[in-house]
Short mmCIF file of N, CA, C and O in Angstrom, two decimals:
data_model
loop_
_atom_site.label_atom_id
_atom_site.label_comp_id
_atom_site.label_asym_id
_atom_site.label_seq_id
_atom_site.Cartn_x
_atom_site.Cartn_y
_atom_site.Cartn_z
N UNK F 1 27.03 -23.15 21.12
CA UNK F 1 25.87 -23.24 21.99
C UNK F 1 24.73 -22.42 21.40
O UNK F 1 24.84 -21.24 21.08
N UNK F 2 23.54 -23.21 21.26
CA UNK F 2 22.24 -22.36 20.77
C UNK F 2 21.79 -21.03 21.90
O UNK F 2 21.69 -21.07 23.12
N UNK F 3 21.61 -20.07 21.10
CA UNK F 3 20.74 -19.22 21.70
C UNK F 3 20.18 -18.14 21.41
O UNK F 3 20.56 -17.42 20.48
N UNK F 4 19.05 -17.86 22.30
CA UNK F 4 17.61 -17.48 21.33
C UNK F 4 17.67 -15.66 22.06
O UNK F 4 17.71 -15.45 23.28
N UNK F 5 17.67 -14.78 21.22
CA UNK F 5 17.78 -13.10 21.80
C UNK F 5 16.49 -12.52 21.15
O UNK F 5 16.37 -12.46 19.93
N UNK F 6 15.45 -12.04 22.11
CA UNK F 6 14.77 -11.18 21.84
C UNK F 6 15.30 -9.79 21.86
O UNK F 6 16.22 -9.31 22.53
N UNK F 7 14.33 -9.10 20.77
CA UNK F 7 14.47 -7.45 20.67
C UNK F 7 13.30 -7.15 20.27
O UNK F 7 12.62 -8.01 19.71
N UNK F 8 12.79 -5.78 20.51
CA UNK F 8 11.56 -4.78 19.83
C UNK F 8 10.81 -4.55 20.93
O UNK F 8 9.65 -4.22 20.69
N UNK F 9 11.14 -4.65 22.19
CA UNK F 9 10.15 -4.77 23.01
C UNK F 9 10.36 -2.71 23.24
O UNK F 9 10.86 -1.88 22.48
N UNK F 10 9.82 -2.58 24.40
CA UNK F 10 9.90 -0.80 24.89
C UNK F 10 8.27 -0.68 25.42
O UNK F 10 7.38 -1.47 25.74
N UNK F 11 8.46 0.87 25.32
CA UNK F 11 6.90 1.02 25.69
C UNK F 11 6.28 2.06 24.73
O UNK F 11 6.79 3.01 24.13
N UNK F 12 4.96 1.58 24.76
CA UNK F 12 3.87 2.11 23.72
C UNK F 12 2.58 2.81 24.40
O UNK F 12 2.36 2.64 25.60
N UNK F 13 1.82 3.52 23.65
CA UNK F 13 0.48 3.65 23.87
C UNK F 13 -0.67 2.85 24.33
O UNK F 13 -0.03 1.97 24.90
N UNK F 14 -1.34 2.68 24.42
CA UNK F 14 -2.33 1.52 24.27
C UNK F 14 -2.85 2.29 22.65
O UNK F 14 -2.96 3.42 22.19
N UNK F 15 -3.08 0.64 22.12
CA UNK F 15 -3.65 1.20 20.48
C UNK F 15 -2.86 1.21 19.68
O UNK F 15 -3.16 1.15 18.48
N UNK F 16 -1.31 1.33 20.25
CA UNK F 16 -0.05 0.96 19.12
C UNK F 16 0.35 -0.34 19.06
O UNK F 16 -0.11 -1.34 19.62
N UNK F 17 1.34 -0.20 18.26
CA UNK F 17 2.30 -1.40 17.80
C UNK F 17 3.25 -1.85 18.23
O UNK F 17 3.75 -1.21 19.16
N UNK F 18 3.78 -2.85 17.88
CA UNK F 18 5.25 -3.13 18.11
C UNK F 18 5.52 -4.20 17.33
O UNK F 18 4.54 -4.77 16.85
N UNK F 19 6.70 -4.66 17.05
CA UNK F 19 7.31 -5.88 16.54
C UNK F 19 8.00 -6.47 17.40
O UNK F 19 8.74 -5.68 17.99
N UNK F 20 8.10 -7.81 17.83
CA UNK F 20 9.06 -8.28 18.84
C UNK F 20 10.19 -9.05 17.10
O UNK F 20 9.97 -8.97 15.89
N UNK F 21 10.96 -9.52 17.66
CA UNK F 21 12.03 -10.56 17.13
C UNK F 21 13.04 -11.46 18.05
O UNK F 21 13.45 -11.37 19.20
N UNK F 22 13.26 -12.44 16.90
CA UNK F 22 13.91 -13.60 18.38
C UNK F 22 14.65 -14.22 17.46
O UNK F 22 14.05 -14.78 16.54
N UNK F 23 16.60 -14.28 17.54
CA UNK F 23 16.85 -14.61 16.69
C UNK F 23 18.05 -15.74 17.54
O UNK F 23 18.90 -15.47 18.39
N UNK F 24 17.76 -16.77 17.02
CA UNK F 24 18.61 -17.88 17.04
C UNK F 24 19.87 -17.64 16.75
O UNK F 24 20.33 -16.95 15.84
N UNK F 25 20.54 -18.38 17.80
CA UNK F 25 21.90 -18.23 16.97
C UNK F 25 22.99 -19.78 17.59
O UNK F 25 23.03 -20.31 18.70
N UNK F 26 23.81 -20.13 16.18
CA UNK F 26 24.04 -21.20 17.08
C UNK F 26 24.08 -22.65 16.30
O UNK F 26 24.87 -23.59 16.31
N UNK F 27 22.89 -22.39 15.66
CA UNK F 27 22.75 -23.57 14.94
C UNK F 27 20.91 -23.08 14.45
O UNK F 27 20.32 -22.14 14.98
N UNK F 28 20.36 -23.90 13.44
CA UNK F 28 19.54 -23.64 12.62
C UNK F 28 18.03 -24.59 13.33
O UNK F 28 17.91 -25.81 13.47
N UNK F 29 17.11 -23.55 13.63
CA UNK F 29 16.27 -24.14 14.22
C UNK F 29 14.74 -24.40 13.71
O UNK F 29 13.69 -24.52 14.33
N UNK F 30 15.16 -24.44 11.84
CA UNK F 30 14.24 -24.75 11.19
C UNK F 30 13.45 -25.90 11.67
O UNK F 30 12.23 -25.82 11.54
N UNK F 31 13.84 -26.70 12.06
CA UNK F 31 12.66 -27.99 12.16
C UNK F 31 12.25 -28.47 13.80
O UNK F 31 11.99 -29.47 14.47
N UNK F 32 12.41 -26.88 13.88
CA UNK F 32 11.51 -26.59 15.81
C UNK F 32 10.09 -26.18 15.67
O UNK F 32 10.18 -25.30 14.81
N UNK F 33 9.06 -26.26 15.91
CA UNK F 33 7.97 -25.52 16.46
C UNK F 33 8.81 -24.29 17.26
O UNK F 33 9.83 -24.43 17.93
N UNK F 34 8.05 -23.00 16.98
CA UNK F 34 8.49 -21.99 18.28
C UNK F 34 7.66 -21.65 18.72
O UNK F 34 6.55 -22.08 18.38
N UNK F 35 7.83 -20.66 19.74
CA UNK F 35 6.29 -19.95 20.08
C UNK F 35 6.99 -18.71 21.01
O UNK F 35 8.19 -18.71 21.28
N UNK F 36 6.24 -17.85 21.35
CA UNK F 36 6.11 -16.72 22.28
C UNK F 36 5.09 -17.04 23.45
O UNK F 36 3.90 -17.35 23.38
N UNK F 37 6.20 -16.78 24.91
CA UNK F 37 5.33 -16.91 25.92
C UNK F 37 5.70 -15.11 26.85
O UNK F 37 6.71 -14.44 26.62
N UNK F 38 4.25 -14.61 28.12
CA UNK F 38 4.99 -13.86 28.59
C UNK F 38 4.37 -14.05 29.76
O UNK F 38 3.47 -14.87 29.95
N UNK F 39 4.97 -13.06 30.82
CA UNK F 39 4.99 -12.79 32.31
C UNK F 39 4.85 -11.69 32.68
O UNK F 39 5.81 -10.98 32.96
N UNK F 40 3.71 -11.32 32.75
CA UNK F 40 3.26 -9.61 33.35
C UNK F 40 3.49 -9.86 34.83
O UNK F 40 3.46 -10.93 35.45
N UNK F 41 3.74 -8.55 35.27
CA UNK F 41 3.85 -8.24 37.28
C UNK F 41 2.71 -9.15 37.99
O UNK F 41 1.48 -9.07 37.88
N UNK F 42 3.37 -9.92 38.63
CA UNK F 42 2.74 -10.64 39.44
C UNK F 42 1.99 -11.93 38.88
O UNK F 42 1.17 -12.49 39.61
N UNK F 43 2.19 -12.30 37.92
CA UNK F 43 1.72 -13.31 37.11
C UNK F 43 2.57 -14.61 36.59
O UNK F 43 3.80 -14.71 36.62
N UNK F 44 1.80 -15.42 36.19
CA UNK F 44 2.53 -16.42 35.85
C UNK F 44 3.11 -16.11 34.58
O UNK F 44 2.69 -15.11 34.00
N UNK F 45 4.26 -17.00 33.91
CA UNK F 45 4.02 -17.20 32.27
C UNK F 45 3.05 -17.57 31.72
O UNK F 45 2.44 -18.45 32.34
N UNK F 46 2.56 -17.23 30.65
CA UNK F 46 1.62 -17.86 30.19
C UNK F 46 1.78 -17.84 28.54
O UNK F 46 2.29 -16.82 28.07
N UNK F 47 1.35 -18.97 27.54
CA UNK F 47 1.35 -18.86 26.18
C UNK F 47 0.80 -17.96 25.42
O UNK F 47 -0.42 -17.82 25.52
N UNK F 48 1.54 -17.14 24.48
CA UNK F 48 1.28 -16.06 23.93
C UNK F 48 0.61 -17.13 22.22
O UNK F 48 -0.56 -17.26 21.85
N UNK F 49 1.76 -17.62 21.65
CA UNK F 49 1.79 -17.68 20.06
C UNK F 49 2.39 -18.86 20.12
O UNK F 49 2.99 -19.08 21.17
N UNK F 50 2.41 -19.99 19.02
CA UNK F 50 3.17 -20.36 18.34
C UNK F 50 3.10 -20.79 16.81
O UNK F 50 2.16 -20.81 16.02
N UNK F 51 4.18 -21.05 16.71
CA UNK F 51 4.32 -21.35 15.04
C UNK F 51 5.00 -22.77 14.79
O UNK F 51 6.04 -23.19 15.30
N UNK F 52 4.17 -23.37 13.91
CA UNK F 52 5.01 -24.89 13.57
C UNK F 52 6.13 -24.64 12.91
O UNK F 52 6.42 -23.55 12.42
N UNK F 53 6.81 -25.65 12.86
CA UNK F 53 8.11 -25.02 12.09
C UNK F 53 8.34 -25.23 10.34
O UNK F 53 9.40 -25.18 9.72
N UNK F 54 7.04 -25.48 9.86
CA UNK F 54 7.14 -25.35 8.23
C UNK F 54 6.56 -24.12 8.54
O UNK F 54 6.78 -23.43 7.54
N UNK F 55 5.79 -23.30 9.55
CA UNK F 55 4.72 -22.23 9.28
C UNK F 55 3.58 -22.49 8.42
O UNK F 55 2.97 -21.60 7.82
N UNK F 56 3.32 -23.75 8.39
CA UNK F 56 1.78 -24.12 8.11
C UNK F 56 0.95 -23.97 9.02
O UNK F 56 -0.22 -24.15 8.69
N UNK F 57 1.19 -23.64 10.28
CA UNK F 57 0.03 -23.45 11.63
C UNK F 57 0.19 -22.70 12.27
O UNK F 57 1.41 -22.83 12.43
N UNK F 58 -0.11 -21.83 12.91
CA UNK F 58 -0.29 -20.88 13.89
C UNK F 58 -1.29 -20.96 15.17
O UNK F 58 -2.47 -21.32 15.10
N UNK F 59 -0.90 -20.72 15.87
CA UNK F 59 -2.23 -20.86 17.38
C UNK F 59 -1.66 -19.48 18.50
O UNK F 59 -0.47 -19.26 18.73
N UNK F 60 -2.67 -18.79 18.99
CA UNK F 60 -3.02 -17.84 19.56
C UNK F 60 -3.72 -18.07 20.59
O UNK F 60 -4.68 -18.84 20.59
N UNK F 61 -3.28 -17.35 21.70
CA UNK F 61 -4.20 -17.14 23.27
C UNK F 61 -5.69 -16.35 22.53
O UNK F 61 -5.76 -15.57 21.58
N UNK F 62 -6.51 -16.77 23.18
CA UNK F 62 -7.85 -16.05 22.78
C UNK F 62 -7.65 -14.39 22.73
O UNK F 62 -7.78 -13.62 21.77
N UNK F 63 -7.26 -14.11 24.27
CA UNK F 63 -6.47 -12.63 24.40
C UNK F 63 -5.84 -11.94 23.55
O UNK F 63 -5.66 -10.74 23.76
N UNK F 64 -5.33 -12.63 22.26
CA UNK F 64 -4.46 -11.54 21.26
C UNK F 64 -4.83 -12.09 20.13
O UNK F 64 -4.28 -11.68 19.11
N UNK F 65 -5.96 -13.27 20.01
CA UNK F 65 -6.39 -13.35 18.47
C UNK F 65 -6.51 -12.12 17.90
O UNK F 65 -6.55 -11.15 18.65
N UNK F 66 -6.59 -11.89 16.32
CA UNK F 66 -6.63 -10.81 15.49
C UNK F 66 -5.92 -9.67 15.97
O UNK F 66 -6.05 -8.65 15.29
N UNK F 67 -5.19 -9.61 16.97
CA UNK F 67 -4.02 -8.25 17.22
C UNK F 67 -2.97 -8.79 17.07
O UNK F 67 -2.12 -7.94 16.79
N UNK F 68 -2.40 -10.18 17.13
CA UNK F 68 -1.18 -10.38 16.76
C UNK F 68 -0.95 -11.60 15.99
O UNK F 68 -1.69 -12.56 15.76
N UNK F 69 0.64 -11.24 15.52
CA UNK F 69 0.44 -12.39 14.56
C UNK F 69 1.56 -12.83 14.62
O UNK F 69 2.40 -11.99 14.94
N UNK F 70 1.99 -14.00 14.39
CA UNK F 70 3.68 -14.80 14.97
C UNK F 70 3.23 -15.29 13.00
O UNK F 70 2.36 -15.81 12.30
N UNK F 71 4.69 -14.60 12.94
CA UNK F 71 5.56 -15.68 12.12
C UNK F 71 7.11 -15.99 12.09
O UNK F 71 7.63 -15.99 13.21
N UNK F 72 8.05 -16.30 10.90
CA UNK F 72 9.27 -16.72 11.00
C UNK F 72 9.59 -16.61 9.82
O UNK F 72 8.78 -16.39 8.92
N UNK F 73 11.18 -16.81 9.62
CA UNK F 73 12.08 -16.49 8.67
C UNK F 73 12.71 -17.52 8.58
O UNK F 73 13.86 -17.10 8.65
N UNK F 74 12.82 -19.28 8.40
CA UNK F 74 14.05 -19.94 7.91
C UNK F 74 15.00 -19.67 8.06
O UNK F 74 15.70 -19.92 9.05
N UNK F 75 15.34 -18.96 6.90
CA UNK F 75 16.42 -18.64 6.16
C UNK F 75 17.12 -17.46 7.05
O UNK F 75 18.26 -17.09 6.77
N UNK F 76 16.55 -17.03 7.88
CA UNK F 76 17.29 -16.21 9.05
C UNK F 76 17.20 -16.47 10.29
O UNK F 76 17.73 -15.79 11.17
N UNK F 77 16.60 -17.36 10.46
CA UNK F 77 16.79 -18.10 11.98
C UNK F 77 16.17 -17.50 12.78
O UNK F 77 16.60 -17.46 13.93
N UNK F 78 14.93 -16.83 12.42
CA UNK F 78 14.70 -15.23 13.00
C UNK F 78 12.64 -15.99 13.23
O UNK F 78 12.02 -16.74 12.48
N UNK F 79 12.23 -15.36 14.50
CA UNK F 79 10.64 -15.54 14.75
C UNK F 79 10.31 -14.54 15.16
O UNK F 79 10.91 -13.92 16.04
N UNK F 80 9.22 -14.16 14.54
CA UNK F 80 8.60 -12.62 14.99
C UNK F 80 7.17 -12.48 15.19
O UNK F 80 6.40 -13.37 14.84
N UNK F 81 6.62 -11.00 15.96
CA UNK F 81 5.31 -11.50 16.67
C UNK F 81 5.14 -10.17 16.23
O UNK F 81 6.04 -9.39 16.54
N UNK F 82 4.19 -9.76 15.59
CA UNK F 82 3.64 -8.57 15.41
C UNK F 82 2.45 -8.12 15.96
O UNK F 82 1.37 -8.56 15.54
N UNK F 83 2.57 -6.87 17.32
CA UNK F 83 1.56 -6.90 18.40
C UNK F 83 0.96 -5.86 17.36
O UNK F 83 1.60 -5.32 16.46
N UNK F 84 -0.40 -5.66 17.66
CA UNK F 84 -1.34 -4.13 16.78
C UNK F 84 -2.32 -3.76 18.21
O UNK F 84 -2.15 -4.46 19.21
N UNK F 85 -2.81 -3.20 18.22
CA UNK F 85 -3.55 -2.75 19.29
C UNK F 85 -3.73 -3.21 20.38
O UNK F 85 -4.63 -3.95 20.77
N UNK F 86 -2.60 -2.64 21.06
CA UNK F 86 -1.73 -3.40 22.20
C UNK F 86 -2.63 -2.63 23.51
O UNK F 86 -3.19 -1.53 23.53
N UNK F 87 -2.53 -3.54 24.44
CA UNK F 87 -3.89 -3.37 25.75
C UNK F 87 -2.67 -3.09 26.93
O UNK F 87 -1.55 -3.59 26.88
N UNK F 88 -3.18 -2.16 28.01
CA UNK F 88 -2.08 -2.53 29.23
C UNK F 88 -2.07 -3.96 29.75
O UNK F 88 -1.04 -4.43 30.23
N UNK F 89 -3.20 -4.67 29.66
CA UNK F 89 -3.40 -5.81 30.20
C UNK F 89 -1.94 -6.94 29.15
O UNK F 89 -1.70 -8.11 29.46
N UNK F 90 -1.28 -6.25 28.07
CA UNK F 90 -0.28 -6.46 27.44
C UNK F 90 1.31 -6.72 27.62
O UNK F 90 2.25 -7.33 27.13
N UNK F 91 0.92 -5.74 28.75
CA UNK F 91 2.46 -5.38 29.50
C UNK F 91 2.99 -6.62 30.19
O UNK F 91 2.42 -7.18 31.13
N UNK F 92 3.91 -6.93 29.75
CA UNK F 92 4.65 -8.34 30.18
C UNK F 92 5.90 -8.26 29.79
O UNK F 92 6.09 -7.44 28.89
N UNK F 93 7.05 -8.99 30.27
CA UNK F 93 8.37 -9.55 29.55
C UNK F 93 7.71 -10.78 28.91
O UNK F 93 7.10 -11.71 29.43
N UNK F 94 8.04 -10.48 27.46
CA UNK F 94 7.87 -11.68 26.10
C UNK F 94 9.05 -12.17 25.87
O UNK F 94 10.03 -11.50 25.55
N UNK F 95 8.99 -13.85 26.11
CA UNK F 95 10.16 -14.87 25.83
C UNK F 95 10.03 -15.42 24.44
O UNK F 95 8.98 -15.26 23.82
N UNK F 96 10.65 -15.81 24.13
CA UNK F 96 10.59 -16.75 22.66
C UNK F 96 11.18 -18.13 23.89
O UNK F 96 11.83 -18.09 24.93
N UNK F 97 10.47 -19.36 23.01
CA UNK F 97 11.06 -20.24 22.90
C UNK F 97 10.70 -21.53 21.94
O UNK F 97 9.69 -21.62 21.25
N UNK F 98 11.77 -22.54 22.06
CA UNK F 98 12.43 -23.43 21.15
C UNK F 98 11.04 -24.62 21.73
O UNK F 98 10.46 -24.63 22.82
N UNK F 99 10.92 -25.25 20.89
CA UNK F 99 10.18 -27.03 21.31
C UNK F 99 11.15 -27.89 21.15
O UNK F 99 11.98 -27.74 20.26
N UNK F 100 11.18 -28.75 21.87
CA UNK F 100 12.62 -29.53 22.21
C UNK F 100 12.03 -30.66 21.27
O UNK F 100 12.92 -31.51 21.24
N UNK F 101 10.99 -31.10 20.51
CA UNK F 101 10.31 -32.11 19.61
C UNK F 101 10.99 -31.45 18.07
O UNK F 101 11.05 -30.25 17.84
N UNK F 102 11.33 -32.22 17.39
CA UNK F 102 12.07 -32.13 16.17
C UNK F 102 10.68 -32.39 15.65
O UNK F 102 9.97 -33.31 16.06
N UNK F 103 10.22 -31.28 14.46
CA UNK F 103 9.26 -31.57 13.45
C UNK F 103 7.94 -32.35 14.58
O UNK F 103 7.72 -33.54 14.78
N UNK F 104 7.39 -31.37 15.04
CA UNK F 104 6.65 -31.92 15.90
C UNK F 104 5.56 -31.94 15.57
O UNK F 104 5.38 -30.82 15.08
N UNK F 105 4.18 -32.78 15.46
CA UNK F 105 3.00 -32.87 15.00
C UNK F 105 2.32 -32.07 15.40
O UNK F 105 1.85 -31.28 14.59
N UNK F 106 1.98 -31.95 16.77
CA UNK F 106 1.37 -30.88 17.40
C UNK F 106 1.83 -29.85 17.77
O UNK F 106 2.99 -29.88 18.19
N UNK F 107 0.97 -28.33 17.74
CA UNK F 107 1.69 -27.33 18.80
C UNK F 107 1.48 -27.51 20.38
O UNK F 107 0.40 -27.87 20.86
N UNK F 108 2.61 -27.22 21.13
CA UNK F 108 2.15 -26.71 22.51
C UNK F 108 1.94 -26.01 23.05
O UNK F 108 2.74 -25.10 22.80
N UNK F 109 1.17 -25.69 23.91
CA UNK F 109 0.62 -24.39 24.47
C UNK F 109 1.71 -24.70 25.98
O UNK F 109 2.02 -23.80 26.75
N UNK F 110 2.03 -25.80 26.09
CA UNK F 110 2.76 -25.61 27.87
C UNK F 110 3.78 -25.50 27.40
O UNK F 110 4.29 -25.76 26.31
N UNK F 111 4.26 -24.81 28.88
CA UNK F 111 6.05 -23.89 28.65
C UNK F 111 6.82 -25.67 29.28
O UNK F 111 7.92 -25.59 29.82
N UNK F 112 6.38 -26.62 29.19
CA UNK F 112 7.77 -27.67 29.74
C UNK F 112 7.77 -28.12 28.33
O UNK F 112 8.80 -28.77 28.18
N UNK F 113 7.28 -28.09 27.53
CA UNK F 113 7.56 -29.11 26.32
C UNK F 113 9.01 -27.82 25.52
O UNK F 113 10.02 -28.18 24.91
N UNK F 114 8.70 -26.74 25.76
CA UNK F 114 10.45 -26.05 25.25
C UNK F 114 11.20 -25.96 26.01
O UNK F 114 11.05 -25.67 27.20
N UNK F 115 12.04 -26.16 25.50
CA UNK F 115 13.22 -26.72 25.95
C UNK F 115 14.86 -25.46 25.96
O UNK F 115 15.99 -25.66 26.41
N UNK F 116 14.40 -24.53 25.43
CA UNK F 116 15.69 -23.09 24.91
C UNK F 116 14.46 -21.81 25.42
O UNK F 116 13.27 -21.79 25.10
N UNK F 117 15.15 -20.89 26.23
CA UNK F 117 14.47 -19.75 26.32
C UNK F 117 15.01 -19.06 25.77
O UNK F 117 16.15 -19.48 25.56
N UNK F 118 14.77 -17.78 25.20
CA UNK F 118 15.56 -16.05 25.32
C UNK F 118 15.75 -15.36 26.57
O UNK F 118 15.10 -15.95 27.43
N UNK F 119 16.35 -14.39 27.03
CA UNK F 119 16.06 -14.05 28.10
C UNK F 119 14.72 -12.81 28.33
O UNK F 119 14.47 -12.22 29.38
N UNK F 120 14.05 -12.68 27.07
CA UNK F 120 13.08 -11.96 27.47
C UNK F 120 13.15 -10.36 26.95
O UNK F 120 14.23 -9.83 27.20
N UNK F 121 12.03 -9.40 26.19
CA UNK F 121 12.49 -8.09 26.52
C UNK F 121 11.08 -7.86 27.13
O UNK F 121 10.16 -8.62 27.40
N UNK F 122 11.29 -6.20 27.27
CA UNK F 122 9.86 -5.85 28.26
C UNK F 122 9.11 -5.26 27.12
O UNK F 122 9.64 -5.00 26.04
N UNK F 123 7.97 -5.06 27.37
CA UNK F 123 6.86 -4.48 26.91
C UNK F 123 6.12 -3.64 27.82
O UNK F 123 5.88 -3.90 29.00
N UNK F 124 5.80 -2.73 27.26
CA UNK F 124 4.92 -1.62 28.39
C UNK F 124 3.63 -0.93 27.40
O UNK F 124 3.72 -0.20 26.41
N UNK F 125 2.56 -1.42 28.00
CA UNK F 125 1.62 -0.87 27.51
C UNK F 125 1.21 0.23 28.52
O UNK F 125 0.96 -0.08 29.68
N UNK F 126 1.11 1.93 27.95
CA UNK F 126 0.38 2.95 29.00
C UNK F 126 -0.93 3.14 28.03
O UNK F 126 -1.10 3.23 26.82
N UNK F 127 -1.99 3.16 29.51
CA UNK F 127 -3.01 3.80 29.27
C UNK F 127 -3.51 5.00 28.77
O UNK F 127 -4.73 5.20 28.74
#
């Protein structure tokens, strides 16, 4: 059975870093689109990142252009989001998930087109 485990989450400064990671396991999910979505207190999910699955494309919420950056590993089954000057407005549980489209033309920004979640870690941005 596929499944997707986030780690790196905790809490930070505002102005620091973090690395998230999300590693498949299960079977090989090279020819998925992925992406990062999250859910701050009282909020909806909403689209963080994703990545096509050659990693020829990338797309970003306006909110974290130039502070973060999603990429991936193939060869380790592994997707990662590198936060940099992280805002409280930051603080959310960050999901990874799968696109249920094999080699998909487009990215999606909506959470029904994936199809595999992680269960999420937290993030805490203090002021």
């Amino acid at each position: 059975q596929v499944q997707l485990v986030e780690s790196g989450g905790g809490l930070v400064q505002a102005g620091g870093s973090l690395r998230l990671s999300c590693v498949a396991s299960g079977r090989s999910l090279s020819s998925y689109d992925m992406a990062w979505f999250r859910q701050g207190p009282g909020k909806e999910r909403e689209f963080v990142a994703a990545i096509t699955w050659s990693s020829s494309n990338t797309y970003y919420t306006d909110s974290v252009k130039g502070r973060f950056t999603i990429s991936r590993d193939n060869t380790k089954n592994t997707m990662y989001l590198q936060m940099n000057n992280l805002k409280p407005d930051d603080t959310a549980v960050y999901y990874c998930a799968k696109d249920q489209v094999e080699y998909g033309p487009l990215i999606a920004t909506l959470s029904v087109r994936y199809d595999l979640w992680g269960q999420g870690t937290q993030v805490t941005v203090s002021s």
